Each structure stands twice: as structure tokens, then as C-alpha cells.
Amino acid sequence: MFGVLGVLSATNEYAGGLIRATFAAVPSRVPVVRAKALVLALIAVATVASTALVAYGLGALTYDGTAAYGSLVDADVLRYVAATALEAVGHALLGLALGLLLRNGAGAIATFMGTVMAVPIVVALIPWLNDTVGPYLISSAQMALAGSEDDTLLPVPAALAVFVAWVAVPLGAAVATALRRDA
């Protein structure tokens, strides 16, 4: 999971004390966070894109012609692949933000898993909460971006804004925190 990779990219340096050397080499700290975010995003996109191509190829090899099978350049297929890549990047950056904020690998991973996996389950179990809060969860935004036919989801522009907010707010808080506290 890319969220765990994001957490580990931040917390491993804190655990080993190497963050002091990193911040001594680049005192501004913002370029450090920016570089970590860029590398994580590139890794996530490259991994998801290559995996999607391999999966599509394997699916084409096993296709028996009895059901509809989309072309790789169909809008729905490309939308799903792009939404999956965006989800991977978002999870990686959210993990990075939590790792920078908490500076503890286990705590940041638990927070990430709770946010992405446990909260949607709890919200889905409470009907009034599911109706009011459910569409604004990161998992709901991801489903809307992927093209889910669920009527309770937000429209794509609003879902994109919600998804970006789920990533940008913690990442902004992480940058602000990194600028103020000692390594």
C-alpha cells in the first residue's frame, strides 16, 4: 500500500536520526518535503501504470469473447486507470504527511489505516452519518473519480476537490510543522 510507503519515507529518517543530516544539508525543509512528495508520486504513478498495462494484457490473453471487453484507449478504461493512479499518489502523499506530523511509523500507519479503511466502515454502519458525511470521505471521492454509478456520491469536480483536500490539508500541516519544530 502506497500510504505505508509514504509513512516510511518520512519516519525512517526520524527513527535513525538521519533527518538531522538531511535538514543540515537543506536547511529550508520545504524542498525536502517537496522532493519526497515528488519521488513518491512518480513511484506511485509508474507502479500503477505498469501494473494496469500488465493486468490489461493478461486480461486480453484470457478473454474468451463472451462478454464486453474495453479497449485500452476507451474513455472508461483510461478514467479508471487514471483514478487508480491518482488514488495511489493521494495515499502516498497522505502517508508522507502523517509520517511527518507524527514522526512515529507505527502511529502514522495506524492513523492512515484508520482514516482510509476503518472510518468508512464505521460511517457506513450509521445511516444518518453515512448520508451526511459518507460522500465526503476519501474513499467515496475515489469511487466517484473512478466512475462509480452510485447516486449518493459527489459529482466528479466536487469529488476531485474533496480528494485534493484530504491530501493537501495534512500535507500543508506537515510542512508547517516541519518548519517550526526541531528534527
Short mmCIF file of C-alpha atoms in Angstrom, two decimals:
data_model
loop_
_atom_site.label_atom_id
_atom_site.label_comp_id
_atom_site.label_asym_id
_atom_site.label_seq_id
_atom_site.Cartn_x
_atom_site.Cartn_y
_atom_site.Cartn_z
CA MET A 1 0.00 0.00 0.00
CA PHE A 2 1.38 3.36 -1.03
CA GLY A 3 0.27 5.05 2.18
CA VAL A 4 2.63 2.85 4.17
CA LEU A 5 5.42 3.67 1.71
CA GLY A 6 4.71 7.36 2.30
CA VAL A 7 4.79 6.92 6.07
CA LEU A 8 8.05 5.01 5.92
CA SER A 9 9.68 7.57 3.63
CA ALA A 10 9.24 10.13 6.40
CA THR A 11 9.55 8.14 9.61
CA ASN A 12 12.62 6.05 8.76
CA GLU A 13 14.77 9.16 8.73
CA TYR A 14 13.40 10.26 12.08
CA ALA A 15 13.88 6.81 13.61
CA GLY A 16 17.51 6.60 12.55
CA GLY A 17 18.36 10.23 13.26
CA LEU A 18 19.28 10.84 9.62
CA ILE A 19 16.75 13.65 9.41
CA ARG A 20 19.26 15.92 11.16
CA ALA A 21 21.77 15.38 8.36
CA THR A 22 19.07 15.93 5.74
CA PHE A 23 17.93 19.19 7.30
CA ALA A 24 21.54 20.28 7.79
CA ALA A 25 22.18 19.76 4.08
CA VAL A 26 18.93 21.50 3.09
CA PRO A 27 18.03 23.91 5.92
CA SER A 28 14.87 25.25 4.24
CA ARG A 29 12.96 21.96 4.79
CA VAL A 30 10.31 22.77 2.17
CA PRO A 31 12.47 21.41 -0.67
CA VAL A 32 12.99 18.21 1.34
CA VAL A 33 9.25 17.64 1.68
CA ARG A 34 8.69 18.63 -1.95
CA ALA A 35 11.35 16.18 -3.15
CA LYS A 36 9.95 13.36 -1.03
CA ALA A 37 6.45 14.07 -2.36
CA LEU A 38 7.65 14.18 -5.97
CA VAL A 39 9.56 10.90 -5.70
CA LEU A 40 6.61 9.18 -4.01
CA ALA A 41 4.21 10.48 -6.68
CA LEU A 42 6.46 9.29 -9.50
CA ILE A 43 6.88 5.86 -7.92
CA ALA A 44 3.13 5.53 -7.40
CA VAL A 45 2.23 6.57 -10.95
CA ALA A 46 4.90 4.37 -12.54
CA THR A 47 3.88 1.36 -10.47
CA VAL A 48 0.15 1.73 -11.07
CA ALA A 49 0.52 2.47 -14.78
CA SER A 50 2.81 -0.51 -15.41
CA THR A 51 0.61 -2.79 -13.29
CA ALA A 52 -2.50 -1.64 -15.17
CA LEU A 53 -0.86 -2.36 -18.52
CA VAL A 54 0.23 -5.82 -17.40
CA ALA A 55 -3.23 -6.56 -15.98
CA TYR A 56 -4.88 -5.36 -19.18
CA GLY A 57 -2.56 -7.54 -21.24
CA LEU A 58 -3.22 -10.60 -19.09
CA GLY A 59 -6.94 -9.93 -19.29
CA ALA A 60 -6.73 -9.68 -23.08
CA LEU A 61 -4.88 -13.01 -23.21
CA THR A 62 -7.56 -14.75 -21.18
CA TYR A 63 -10.51 -13.04 -22.89
CA ASP A 64 -12.90 -15.59 -24.36
CA GLY A 65 -15.15 -13.20 -26.30
CA THR A 66 -18.34 -13.84 -24.35
CA ALA A 67 -18.56 -10.50 -22.52
CA ALA A 68 -17.81 -6.89 -23.34
CA TYR A 69 -14.11 -6.10 -23.10
CA GLY A 70 -12.99 -2.48 -23.35
CA SER A 71 -10.09 -1.27 -25.39
CA LEU A 72 -7.13 0.20 -23.57
CA VAL A 73 -7.88 3.58 -25.15
CA ASP A 74 -11.59 3.60 -24.18
CA ALA A 75 -12.51 6.60 -22.07
CA ASP A 76 -13.88 4.44 -19.23
CA VAL A 77 -10.74 2.29 -19.08
CA LEU A 78 -8.44 5.31 -19.13
CA ARG A 79 -10.57 7.06 -16.50
CA TYR A 80 -10.35 4.06 -14.20
CA VAL A 81 -6.57 3.76 -14.66
CA ALA A 82 -6.12 7.50 -14.07
CA ALA A 83 -8.33 7.38 -10.96
CA THR A 84 -6.35 4.43 -9.64
CA ALA A 85 -3.06 6.26 -10.23
CA LEU A 86 -4.47 9.35 -8.52
CA GLU A 87 -5.57 7.20 -5.58
CA ALA A 88 -2.06 5.74 -5.25
CA VAL A 89 -0.48 9.19 -5.34
CA GLY A 90 -3.00 10.53 -2.83
CA HIS A 91 -2.41 7.65 -0.44
CA ALA A 92 1.37 8.04 -0.71
CA LEU A 93 1.20 11.78 -0.02
CA LEU A 94 -1.28 11.32 2.83
CA GLY A 95 1.07 8.74 4.34
CA LEU A 96 4.00 11.12 3.92
CA ALA A 97 2.06 13.88 5.66
CA LEU A 98 1.08 11.63 8.56
CA GLY A 99 4.65 10.39 8.88
CA LEU A 100 5.98 13.95 9.02
CA LEU A 101 3.33 15.01 11.50
CA LEU A 102 3.60 12.06 13.89
CA ARG A 103 7.26 11.08 13.33
CA ASN A 104 6.38 7.57 14.51
CA GLY A 105 5.99 4.80 11.96
CA ALA A 106 3.52 2.63 13.84
CA GLY A 107 1.36 5.56 14.89
CA ALA A 108 1.31 7.07 11.41
CA ILE A 109 0.48 3.73 9.76
CA ALA A 110 -2.31 3.11 12.26
CA THR A 111 -3.68 6.60 11.66
CA PHE A 112 -3.51 6.12 7.90
CA MET A 113 -5.24 2.73 8.02
CA GLY A 114 -7.89 4.06 10.37
CA THR A 115 -8.56 7.04 8.12
CA VAL A 116 -8.67 5.12 4.86
CA MET A 117 -10.18 1.81 5.99
CA ALA A 118 -11.82 1.92 9.41
CA VAL A 119 -13.62 5.27 9.26
CA PRO A 120 -15.54 4.41 6.05
CA ILE A 121 -16.74 1.16 7.63
CA VAL A 122 -17.92 2.90 10.81
CA VAL A 123 -19.61 5.67 8.82
CA ALA A 124 -21.37 3.11 6.59
CA LEU A 125 -22.83 1.39 9.66
CA ILE A 126 -24.60 4.54 10.89
CA PRO A 127 -27.27 5.54 8.33
CA TRP A 128 -27.58 9.25 9.17
CA LEU A 129 -23.81 9.62 9.31
CA ASN A 130 -23.43 7.78 6.01
CA ASP A 131 -25.89 10.17 4.36
CA THR A 132 -24.26 13.34 5.68
CA VAL A 133 -20.54 12.50 5.99
CA GLY A 134 -20.18 9.49 3.69
CA PRO A 135 -19.86 11.38 0.38
CA TYR A 136 -17.01 13.46 1.80
CA LEU A 137 -14.76 10.55 2.78
CA ILE A 138 -11.62 9.97 0.75
CA SER A 139 -12.85 6.52 -0.27
CA SER A 140 -16.12 7.96 -1.61
CA ALA A 141 -14.22 10.60 -3.57
CA GLN A 142 -12.05 7.88 -5.09
CA MET A 143 -15.10 5.87 -6.16
CA ALA A 144 -16.68 8.94 -7.75
CA LEU A 145 -13.48 9.73 -9.65
CA ALA A 146 -13.29 6.15 -10.91
CA GLY A 147 -16.77 6.48 -12.40
CA SER A 148 -18.96 4.62 -9.94
CA GLU A 149 -22.66 4.72 -10.76
CA ASP A 150 -23.64 5.29 -7.10
CA ASP A 151 -26.14 8.18 -6.82
CA THR A 152 -25.02 9.06 -3.28
CA LEU A 153 -21.53 10.08 -4.45
CA LEU A 154 -20.49 13.62 -5.27
CA PRO A 155 -20.14 14.77 -8.89
CA VAL A 156 -16.63 14.42 -10.30
CA PRO A 157 -15.48 18.05 -9.84
CA ALA A 158 -16.63 18.09 -6.21
CA ALA A 159 -15.14 14.63 -5.61
CA LEU A 160 -11.81 15.83 -7.01
CA ALA A 161 -11.90 18.84 -4.69
CA VAL A 162 -12.66 16.59 -1.69
CA PHE A 163 -9.88 14.19 -2.65
CA VAL A 164 -7.36 17.02 -3.06
CA ALA A 165 -8.41 18.49 0.30
CA TRP A 166 -7.90 15.10 2.01
CA VAL A 167 -4.30 15.18 0.78
CA ALA A 168 -3.45 18.90 0.73
CA VAL A 169 -4.61 19.80 4.24
CA PRO A 170 -2.48 17.18 6.07
CA LEU A 171 0.45 17.84 3.73
CA GLY A 172 0.22 21.57 4.39
CA ALA A 173 0.06 20.92 8.13
CA ALA A 174 3.09 18.63 7.83
CA VAL A 175 5.10 21.31 6.01
CA ALA A 176 4.09 23.94 8.56
CA THR A 177 5.02 21.59 11.41
CA ALA A 178 8.36 20.67 9.83
CA LEU A 179 9.23 24.34 9.52
CA ARG A 180 8.55 25.02 13.20
CA ARG A 181 9.91 22.06 15.11
CA ASP A 182 13.35 20.60 15.61
CA ALA A 183 14.50 17.49 13.83
#
